[in-house]
Amino acid sequence: AQSVAQPEDQVNVAEGNPLTVKCTYSVSGNPYLFWYVQYPNRGLQFLLKYITGDNLVKGSYGFEAEFNKSQTSFHLKTPSALVSDSALYFCAVRDTGAGSYQLTFGKGTKLSVIP
Amino acid sequence: DGGITQSPKYLFRKEGQNVTLSCEQNLNHDAMYWYRQDPGQGLRLIYYSQIVNDFQKGDIAEGYSVSREKKESFPLTVTSAQKNPTAFYLCASSMTGHTGELFFGEGSRLTVL
């Protein structure tokens, strides 16, 4: 069965500092990995995805993520955090070895960027 | 603009009543999904449909029902059998296949009094 872990419930970072939001996964086949962001009382917005190819994926709003197969990780990063980045971030995985197209989400990491 | 529309945004119901949440998409996506979101628990899959007139149970289907009579529409009924229905419900759609990301609606917040 596929699963995703986001080990930090909350991350606090000062504005302008780099930030990392961690994600690890478990799949039987190859993973397709996704990051989403959610603002209060809103739906999720897609940030970026890893399907194949270059391990460093660039996405919306200046975010990027690095796929590391040996560590089964897909951490989200930005070099300089903005106050407007404060939101709830979800990592998700789809297992190509599974029979369905289900996307499994982590429990989310709340990011607070302090001015 | 293309997108997913969920209605109503907020809904209050008395315990024991069934309630139906609407989800409509104009993205021409084949697959549609319903997730439930509770604080600290992430998103849990209720039902999904990859094609019209076909749908499958997700991880927490008990107490819920769906239909997929049209490609654009995937309504969710929260029945009186759902023991803890108060939650934020999210509808999503995607192209079929493993590589497609999900597009989400703005959500419906159901409160059962």
Tab-separated table of N, CA and C in Angstrom, chain A residues 44-87:
chain	number	residue	atom	x	y	z
A	44	LEU	N	-7.434	22.872	-2.396
A	44	LEU	CA	-5.996	22.710	-2.580
A	44	LEU	C	-5.580	23.229	-3.955
A	45	GLN	N	-4.400	23.843	-3.983
A	45	GLN	CA	-3.842	24.308	-5.249
A	45	GLN	C	-2.584	23.518	-5.561
A	46	PHE	N	-2.460	23.078	-6.787
A	46	PHE	CA	-1.311	22.301	-7.233
A	46	PHE	C	-0.066	23.187	-7.322
A	47	LEU	N	1.057	22.692	-6.768
A	47	LEU	CA	2.329	23.417	-6.835
A	47	LEU	C	3.291	22.826	-7.853
A	48	LEU	N	3.510	21.508	-7.740
A	48	LEU	CA	4.469	20.865	-8.638
A	48	LEU	C	4.324	19.357	-8.526
A	49	LYS	N	4.953	18.662	-9.481
A	49	LYS	CA	4.923	17.207	-9.461
A	49	LYS	C	6.208	16.635	-10.026
A	50	TYR	N	6.537	15.434	-9.561
A	50	TYR	CA	7.630	14.649	-10.120
A	50	TYR	C	7.029	13.410	-10.760
A	51	ILE	N	7.344	13.232	-12.051
A	51	ILE	CA	6.894	12.037	-12.751
A	51	ILE	C	8.111	11.201	-13.141
A	52	THR	N	9.033	11.813	-13.821
A	52	THR	CA	10.259	11.149	-14.232
A	52	THR	C	11.248	12.210	-14.655
A	53	GLY	N	12.526	11.810	-14.850
A	53	GLY	CA	13.501	12.764	-15.352
A	53	GLY	C	14.277	13.443	-14.246
A	54	ASP	N	14.529	14.725	-14.433
A	54	ASP	CA	15.351	15.503	-13.513
A	54	ASP	C	14.791	15.422	-12.092
A	55	ASN	N	15.677	15.148	-11.141
A	55	ASN	CA	15.225	14.993	-9.755
A	55	ASN	C	14.793	16.308	-9.126
A	56	LEU	N	15.236	17.426	-9.649
A	56	LEU	CA	14.834	18.737	-9.133
A	56	LEU	C	13.699	19.277	-9.991
A	57	VAL	N	12.580	19.486	-9.328
A	57	VAL	CA	11.380	19.931	-10.031
A	57	VAL	C	11.054	21.352	-9.599
A	58	LYS	N	10.825	22.219	-10.539
A	58	LYS	CA	10.443	23.610	-10.222
A	58	LYS	C	8.954	23.780	-10.450
A	59	GLY	N	8.321	24.561	-9.546
A	59	GLY	CA	6.882	24.715	-9.647
A	59	GLY	C	6.445	26.158	-9.493
A	60	SER	N	5.216	26.310	-9.053
A	60	SER	CA	4.605	27.635	-8.914
A	60	SER	C	5.156	28.368	-7.702
A	61	TYR	N	5.033	29.706	-7.737
A	61	TYR	CA	5.329	30.585	-6.601
A	61	TYR	C	6.759	30.442	-6.082
A	62	GLY	N	7.707	30.063	-6.941
A	62	GLY	CA	9.097	29.997	-6.534
A	62	GLY	C	9.486	28.745	-5.776
A	63	PHE	N	8.584	27.795	-5.674
A	63	PHE	CA	8.879	26.553	-4.966
A	63	PHE	C	9.541	25.537	-5.884
A	64	GLU	N	10.342	24.669	-5.281
A	64	GLU	CA	10.927	23.545	-5.973
A	64	GLU	C	10.978	22.357	-5.027
A	65	ALA	N	11.144	21.178	-5.572
A	65	ALA	CA	11.221	19.975	-4.750
A	65	ALA	C	12.245	19.041	-5.360
A	66	GLU	N	12.914	18.301	-4.484
A	66	GLU	CA	13.941	17.378	-4.928
A	66	GLU	C	13.531	15.943	-4.642
A	67	PHE	N	13.480	15.143	-5.680
A	67	PHE	CA	13.174	13.721	-5.558
A	67	PHE	C	14.455	12.974	-5.223
A	68	ASN	N	14.411	12.200	-4.132
A	68	ASN	CA	15.558	11.399	-3.727
A	68	ASN	C	15.091	9.962	-3.565
A	69	LYS	N	15.422	9.133	-4.545
A	69	LYS	CA	14.900	7.766	-4.545
A	69	LYS	C	15.489	6.926	-3.413
A	70	SER	N	16.759	7.106	-3.115
A	70	SER	CA	17.404	6.286	-2.092
A	70	SER	C	16.854	6.599	-0.699
A	71	GLN	N	16.477	7.848	-0.480
A	71	GLN	CA	15.910	8.239	0.810
A	71	GLN	C	14.384	8.262	0.778
A	72	THR	N	13.806	7.899	-0.323
A	72	THR	CA	12.333	7.945	-0.536
A	72	THR	C	11.752	9.257	-0.014
A	73	SER	N	12.355	10.337	-0.475
A	73	SER	CA	11.912	11.654	-0.017
A	73	SER	C	11.600	12.576	-1.185
A	74	PHE	N	10.808	13.592	-0.882
A	74	PHE	CA	10.416	14.593	-1.890
A	74	PHE	C	10.160	15.902	-1.148
A	75	HIS	N	11.212	16.515	-0.650
A	75	HIS	CA	11.097	17.716	0.183
A	75	HIS	C	10.834	18.956	-0.658
A	76	LEU	N	9.979	19.809	-0.155
A	76	LEU	CA	9.615	21.068	-0.811
A	76	LEU	C	10.519	22.179	-0.272
A	77	LYS	N	11.008	23.028	-1.167
A	77	LYS	CA	11.954	24.057	-0.741
A	77	LYS	C	11.673	25.380	-1.451
A	78	THR	N	12.084	26.451	-0.782
A	78	THR	CA	12.161	27.744	-1.434
A	78	THR	C	13.348	28.489	-0.836
A	79	PRO	N	14.096	29.246	-1.609
A	79	PRO	CA	15.302	29.890	-1.095
A	79	PRO	C	15.018	31.102	-0.206
A	80	SER	N	13.825	31.672	-0.338
A	80	SER	CA	13.517	32.872	0.424
A	80	SER	C	12.014	32.910	0.712
A	81	ALA	N	11.669	32.672	1.966
A	81	ALA	CA	10.247	32.565	2.316
A	81	ALA	C	9.576	33.939	2.367
A	82	LEU	N	8.329	33.967	1.956
A	82	LEU	CA	7.499	35.172	2.014
A	82	LEU	C	6.385	34.971	3.029
A	83	VAL	N	5.925	36.069	3.621
A	83	VAL	CA	4.801	35.975	4.563
A	83	VAL	C	3.592	35.348	3.874
A	84	SER	N	3.423	35.642	2.594
A	84	SER	CA	2.283	35.105	1.841
A	84	SER	C	2.398	33.600	1.588
A	85	ASP	N	3.562	32.995	1.883
A	85	ASP	CA	3.711	31.545	1.760
A	85	ASP	C	3.065	30.811	2.941
A	86	SER	N	2.677	31.529	3.973
A	86	SER	CA	2.057	30.910	5.145
A	86	SER	C	0.764	30.204	4.732
A	87	ALA	N	0.729	28.902	4.936
A	87	ALA	CA	-0.409	28.090	4.489
A	87	ALA	C	-0.177	26.656	4.961
